[in-house]
PDB file of C-alpha atoms in Angstrom:
ATOM      1  CA  MET A   1      -2.649  28.128   9.035  1.00 48.00           C
ATOM      2  CA  PRO A   2      -2.941  25.421  12.201  1.00 55.00           C
ATOM      3  CA  GLU A   3       0.712  24.105  12.710  1.00 56.00           C
ATOM      4  CA  GLN A   4      -0.569  20.241  12.009  1.00 55.00           C
ATOM      5  CA  MET A   5      -1.968  21.711   8.064  1.00 60.00           C
ATOM      6  CA  LYS A   6       1.520  23.258   7.200  1.00 68.00           C
ATOM      7  CA  PHE A   7       3.277  21.600   4.700  1.00 71.00           C
ATOM      8  CA  GLN A   8       7.225  20.604   4.678  1.00 78.00           C
ATOM      9  CA  TRP A   9       9.171  19.360   2.108  1.00 86.00           C
ATOM     10  CA  ILE A  10      11.576  16.685   3.261  1.00 89.00           C
ATOM     11  CA  ARG A  11      14.650  15.412   1.252  1.00 94.00           C
ATOM     12  CA  VAL A  12      14.546  11.751   0.391  1.00 94.00           C
ATOM     13  CA  LYS A  13      18.340  10.185   1.591  1.00 94.00           C
ATOM     14  CA  ARG A  14      18.009   6.968  -0.282  1.00 93.00           C
ATOM     15  CA  THR A  15      15.454   5.022  -2.277  1.00 92.00           C
ATOM     16  CA  HIS A  16      15.116   0.932  -1.523  1.00 92.00           C
ATOM     17  CA  VAL A  17      13.308  -0.931  -4.517  1.00 89.00           C
ATOM     18  CA  PRO A  18      12.850  -5.048  -4.544  1.00 88.00           C
ATOM     19  CA  LYS A  19      15.216  -7.022  -6.614  1.00 82.00           C
ATOM     20  CA  GLY A  20      12.365  -8.156  -9.304  1.00 75.00           C
ATOM     21  CA  TRP A  21      11.947  -4.780  -9.732  1.00 74.00           C
ATOM     22  CA  ILE A  22      15.966  -3.614 -10.879  1.00 68.00           C
ATOM     23  CA  LYS A  23      16.271  -7.142 -12.278  1.00 65.00           C
ATOM     24  CA  GLY A  24      13.256  -7.761 -13.978  1.00 61.00           C
ATOM     25  CA  ASN A  25      12.852  -7.511 -18.076  1.00 58.00           C
ATOM     26  CA  ALA A  26      10.472  -4.100 -18.521  1.00 54.00           C
ATOM     27  CA  ASN A  27       8.080  -6.315 -20.682  1.00 53.00           C
ATOM     28  CA  ASP A  28       7.092  -8.460 -17.789  1.00 54.00           C
ATOM     29  CA  ILE A  29       7.716  -7.615 -14.975  1.00 56.00           C
ATOM     30  CA  GLY A  30       5.084  -8.310 -12.332  1.00 73.00           C
ATOM     31  CA  MET A  31       2.996  -6.270 -10.139  1.00 76.00           C
ATOM     32  CA  ASP A  32       3.963  -7.951  -7.389  1.00 80.00           C
ATOM     33  CA  TYR A  33       7.064  -6.216  -7.052  1.00 82.00           C
ATOM     34  CA  ASP A  34       5.532  -2.800  -7.801  1.00 86.00           C
ATOM     35  CA  TYR A  35       6.512  -0.913  -4.561  1.00 89.00           C
ATOM     36  CA  ALA A  36       9.645   1.075  -3.195  1.00 90.00           C
ATOM     37  CA  LEU A  37      10.687   2.722   0.478  1.00 91.00           C
ATOM     38  CA  LEU A  38      11.866   5.842   0.742  1.00 92.00           C
ATOM     39  CA  GLU A  39      14.544   6.876   3.337  1.00 91.00           C
ATOM     40  CA  LEU A  40      13.615  10.542   4.522  1.00 92.00           C
ATOM     41  CA  LYS A  41      16.873  12.251   4.883  1.00 94.00           C
ATOM     42  CA  LYS A  42      15.440  13.798   8.915  1.00 91.00           C
ATOM     43  CA  PRO A  43      12.651  12.041  10.476  1.00 88.00           C
ATOM     44  CA  HIS A  44       9.270  13.901   9.657  1.00 87.00           C
ATOM     45  CA  LYS A  45       7.035  14.949  12.966  1.00 83.00           C
ATOM     46  CA  ARG A  46       3.391  13.332  11.736  1.00 84.00           C
ATOM     47  CA  LYS A  47       1.206  10.419  12.636  1.00 86.00           C
ATOM     48  CA  PHE A  48       1.974   7.382  10.722  1.00 87.00           C
ATOM     49  CA  MET A  49       0.408   4.162  10.291  1.00 90.00           C
ATOM     50  CA  LYS A  50       1.824   0.904  11.333  1.00 91.00           C
ATOM     51  CA  ILE A  51       2.459  -1.599   8.283  1.00 91.00           C
ATOM     52  CA  GLY A  52       1.933  -4.717   8.441  1.00 91.00           C
ATOM     53  CA  VAL A  53       1.008  -8.366   6.614  1.00 93.00           C
ATOM     54  CA  SER A  54      -2.238  -8.578   4.520  1.00 94.00           C
ATOM     55  CA  PRO A  55      -4.280 -11.578   5.391  1.00 92.00           C
ATOM     56  CA  PRO A  56      -6.655 -13.258   3.318  1.00 93.00           C
ATOM     57  CA  ALA A  57      -9.321 -11.333   1.656  1.00 91.00           C
ATOM     58  CA  LYS A  58     -12.089 -12.979   3.435  1.00 92.00           C
ATOM     59  CA  GLN A  59     -10.573 -11.721   6.936  1.00 91.00           C
ATOM     60  CA  LEU A  60     -10.205  -7.902   6.109  1.00 90.00           C
ATOM     61  CA  PRO A  61     -12.471  -6.280   8.124  1.00 88.00           C
ATOM     62  CA  GLY A  62     -15.545  -5.467   6.743  1.00 87.00           C
ATOM     63  CA  GLY A  63     -14.013  -7.091   3.950  1.00 88.00           C
ATOM     64  CA  ARG A  64     -13.130  -3.668   2.432  1.00 91.00           C
ATOM     65  CA  ILE A  65      -9.589  -1.636   2.013  1.00 94.00           C
ATOM     66  CA  HIS A  66      -9.674   1.622   2.151  1.00 93.00           C
ATOM     67  CA  PHE A  67      -7.177   4.390   0.618  1.00 90.00           C
ATOM     68  CA  SER A  68      -6.322   7.913  -0.521  1.00 90.00           C
ATOM     69  CA  GLY A  69      -4.365   9.492  -3.480  1.00 87.00           C
ATOM     70  CA  TYR A  70      -3.962  12.576  -5.542  1.00 88.00           C
ATOM     71  CA  ASP A  71      -6.163  11.815  -8.710  1.00 84.00           C
ATOM     72  CA  ASN A  72      -4.510  12.849 -11.844  1.00 84.00           C
ATOM     73  CA  ASP A  73      -8.532  14.149 -12.794  1.00 86.00           C
ATOM     74  CA  ARG A  74      -8.530  16.182  -9.751  1.00 87.00           C
ATOM     75  CA  PRO A  75      -5.641  18.265  -9.103  1.00 83.00           C
ATOM     76  CA  GLY A  76      -4.275  19.067  -5.795  1.00 82.00           C
ATOM     77  CA  ASN A  77      -7.219  17.360  -4.122  1.00 86.00           C
ATOM     78  CA  LEU A  78      -7.030  14.266  -1.994  1.00 88.00           C
ATOM     79  CA  VAL A  79      -9.464  11.611  -2.790  1.00 88.00           C
ATOM     80  CA  TYR A  80     -10.418   8.982  -0.320  1.00 91.00           C
ATOM     81  CA  ARG A  81     -11.920   6.033  -1.101  1.00 90.00           C
ATOM     82  CA  PHE A  82     -13.111   2.754   0.270  1.00 90.00           C
ATOM     83  CA  CYS A  83     -14.563  -0.895  -1.411  1.00 90.00           C
ATOM     84  CA  ASP A  84     -14.701  -4.419  -1.546  1.00 91.00           C
ATOM     85  CA  VAL A  85     -11.464  -6.732  -2.314  1.00 92.00           C
ATOM     86  CA  LYS A  86     -13.032  -8.747  -5.565  1.00 90.00           C
ATOM     87  CA  ASP A  87     -10.933 -11.195  -5.936  1.00 89.00           C
ATOM     88  CA  GLU A  88      -6.937 -11.838  -4.986  1.00 91.00           C
ATOM     89  CA  THR A  89      -3.409 -13.946  -5.334  1.00 91.00           C
ATOM     90  CA  TYR A  90      -0.702 -14.160  -3.306  1.00 92.00           C
ATOM     91  CA  ASP A  91       0.578 -10.862  -4.174  1.00 92.00           C
ATOM     92  CA  LEU A  92      -2.522  -8.772  -5.166  1.00 92.00           C
ATOM     93  CA  LEU A  93      -5.671  -7.995  -4.220  1.00 92.00           C
ATOM     94  CA  TYR A  94      -8.068  -6.933  -6.905  1.00 91.00           C
ATOM     95  CA  GLN A  95     -10.635  -3.959  -6.443  1.00 90.00           C
ATOM     96  CA  GLN A  96     -13.271  -2.139  -8.446  1.00 86.00           C
ATOM     97  CA  CYS A  97     -12.317   1.431  -6.154  1.00 86.00           C
ATOM     98  CA  ASP A  98     -12.592   4.476  -8.407  1.00 84.00           C
ATOM     99  CA  ALA A  99      -8.609   5.555  -8.603  1.00 84.00           C
ATOM    100  CA  GLN A 100      -7.013   7.185 -11.874  1.00 81.00           C
ATOM    101  CA  PRO A 101      -3.449   7.272 -12.630  1.00 80.00           C
ATOM    102  CA  GLY A 102      -1.573   9.667  -9.881  1.00 79.00           C
ATOM    103  CA  ALA A 103      -3.322   7.541  -7.192  1.00 85.00           C
ATOM    104  CA  SER A 104      -0.473   4.390  -7.632  1.00 86.00           C
ATOM    105  CA  GLY A 105       2.104   4.501  -4.901  1.00 87.00           C
ATOM    106  CA  SER A 106      -0.886   5.355  -2.328  1.00 89.00           C
ATOM    107  CA  GLY A 107      -0.878   3.058   0.720  1.00 90.00           C
ATOM    108  CA  VAL A 108      -3.508   0.697   1.098  1.00 94.00           C
ATOM    109  CA  TYR A 109      -5.212   0.351   4.819  1.00 93.00           C
ATOM    110  CA  VAL A 110      -7.618  -1.962   6.740  1.00 93.00           C
ATOM    111  CA  ARG A 111      -9.409   0.014  10.235  1.00 89.00           C
ATOM    112  CA  MET A 112      -9.163  -2.843  12.824  1.00 83.00           C
ATOM    113  CA  TRP A 113     -10.657  -2.660  16.131  1.00 81.00           C
ATOM    114  CA  LYS A 114      -8.842  -2.715  18.994  1.00 83.00           C
ATOM    115  CA  ARG A 115     -10.939  -3.918  21.922  1.00 85.00           C
ATOM    116  CA  GLN A 116      -8.247  -3.328  24.919  1.00 88.00           C
ATOM    117  CA  GLN A 117      -7.482   0.228  23.303  1.00 87.00           C
ATOM    118  CA  GLN A 118     -11.564   0.474  22.673  1.00 89.00           C
ATOM    119  CA  LYS A 119     -10.484   2.395  19.606  1.00 88.00           C
ATOM    120  CA  TRP A 120      -9.966   1.782  15.477  1.00 86.00           C
ATOM    121  CA  GLU A 121      -6.086   1.605  14.099  1.00 88.00           C
ATOM    122  CA  ARG A 122      -5.333   1.467  10.885  1.00 92.00           C
ATOM    123  CA  LYS A 123      -2.496  -0.070   9.158  1.00 93.00           C
ATOM    124  CA  ILE A 124      -0.841  -0.297   6.114  1.00 95.00           C
ATOM    125  CA  ILE A 125      -1.429  -3.772   3.879  1.00 94.00           C
ATOM    126  CA  GLY A 126      -0.799  -2.846   0.773  1.00 95.00           C
ATOM    127  CA  ILE A 127       0.012  -0.401  -1.888  1.00 93.00           C
ATOM    128  CA  PHE A 128      -2.045   0.381  -4.842  1.00 91.00           C
ATOM    129  CA  SER A 129      -0.472   0.150  -8.231  1.00 89.00           C
ATOM    130  CA  GLY A 130      -2.891   0.606 -11.028  1.00 83.00           C
ATOM    131  CA  HIS A 131      -5.504  -1.007 -13.281  1.00 82.00           C
ATOM    132  CA  GLN A 132      -5.146  -4.614 -14.684  1.00 81.00           C
ATOM    133  CA  TRP A 133      -7.709  -6.544 -16.892  1.00 81.00           C
ATOM    134  CA  VAL A 134      -7.693 -10.272 -15.637  1.00 81.00           C
ATOM    135  CA  ASP A 135      -9.722 -13.612 -16.844  1.00 81.00           C
ATOM    136  CA  MET A 136     -12.469 -14.003 -14.725  1.00 78.00           C
ATOM    137  CA  ASN A 137     -14.170 -17.582 -15.531  1.00 83.00           C
ATOM    138  CA  GLY A 138     -12.960 -17.341 -19.394  1.00 86.00           C
ATOM    139  CA  SER A 139     -13.963 -13.301 -20.015  1.00 86.00           C
ATOM    140  CA  PRO A 140     -11.771 -10.108 -19.062  1.00 87.00           C
ATOM    141  CA  GLN A 141     -12.603  -8.494 -15.920  1.00 84.00           C
ATOM    142  CA  ASP A 142     -11.497  -4.514 -15.497  1.00 84.00           C
ATOM    143  CA  PHE A 143      -9.920  -4.648 -12.063  1.00 88.00           C
ATOM    144  CA  ASN A 144      -8.014  -1.442  -9.750  1.00 87.00           C
ATOM    145  CA  VAL A 145      -5.038  -3.447  -8.015  1.00 90.00           C
ATOM    146  CA  ALA A 146      -3.006  -3.686  -4.900  1.00 92.00           C
ATOM    147  CA  VAL A 147       0.469  -5.290  -4.191  1.00 92.00           C
ATOM    148  CA  ARG A 148      -0.259  -6.909  -0.387  1.00 95.00           C
ATOM    149  CA  ILE A 149       2.466  -6.405   2.037  1.00 94.00           C
ATOM    150  CA  THR A 150       3.643 -10.877   2.409  1.00 94.00           C
ATOM    151  CA  PRO A 151       5.183 -11.683   4.991  1.00 93.00           C
ATOM    152  CA  LEU A 152       8.374 -11.788   2.515  1.00 91.00           C
ATOM    153  CA  LYS A 153       7.453  -8.489   1.743  1.00 92.00           C
ATOM    154  CA  TYR A 154       7.290  -7.346   5.526  1.00 92.00           C
ATOM    155  CA  ALA A 155      10.340  -8.845   6.538  1.00 91.00           C
ATOM    156  CA  GLN A 156      12.135  -6.786   3.615  1.00 91.00           C
ATOM    157  CA  ILE A 157      10.527  -3.253   4.258  1.00 92.00           C
ATOM    158  CA  CYS A 158      11.498  -4.187   7.546  1.00 91.00           C
ATOM    159  CA  TYR A 159      14.909  -4.804   7.171  1.00 92.00           C
ATOM    160  CA  TRP A 160      15.409  -1.412   4.365  1.00 93.00           C
ATOM    161  CA  ILE A 161      14.284   0.485   7.804  1.00 90.00           C
ATOM    162  CA  LYS A 162      15.743  -1.444  10.765  1.00 89.00           C
ATOM    163  CA  GLY A 163      19.086  -2.820   9.056  1.00 86.00           C
ATOM    164  CA  ASN A 164      18.643  -6.289  11.121  1.00 84.00           C
ATOM    165  CA  TYR A 165      16.300  -9.253  10.257  1.00 79.00           C
ATOM    166  CA  LEU A 166      16.181 -10.095  13.977  1.00 82.00           C
ATOM    167  CA  ASP A 167      14.096  -6.829  14.702  1.00 79.00           C
ATOM    168  CA  CYS A 168      11.143  -7.694  12.069  1.00 79.00           C
ATOM    169  CA  ARG A 169       9.721 -10.586  13.343  1.00 71.00           C
ATOM    170  CA  GLU A 170       6.376  -9.022  14.538  1.00 65.00           C
ATOM    171  CA  GLY A 171       4.152  -8.007  11.520  1.00 54.00           C
TER     172      GLY A 171
END
């Protein structure tokens, strides 16, 4: 097996979760707090995507998002999907990508063309949370939901990583 294909477990040193998740009532915690950061005990040697602030849905490249996850109905298989964003709030993106439990926590990303480098770059702009019924013009509609990385969430995640808000000015 090629070296880049080998799987290696790395222990988690610390888990960071937003205060809204910790302090909220279990019955009314909004999906907007459904994200966390896992700090590893040692660095991994893999390529990774940068994170960024989620643009408005109308400004998403191609109007779509992408994510991959291990759906419960396909054990052991990494499933890639992409789809259009149907609606949004400040904290959430509503879409109808075909996803099942098990994919929750997957990074939601966009593909952006970098003109200067003449290449595509992927940037994480949200976290897949799960399923939600949403009232659309008086009738309930079924959506899968991603938590958007807002400027405030970006600053929080950056602070968890760097420990200093002054190092967290770009997004």
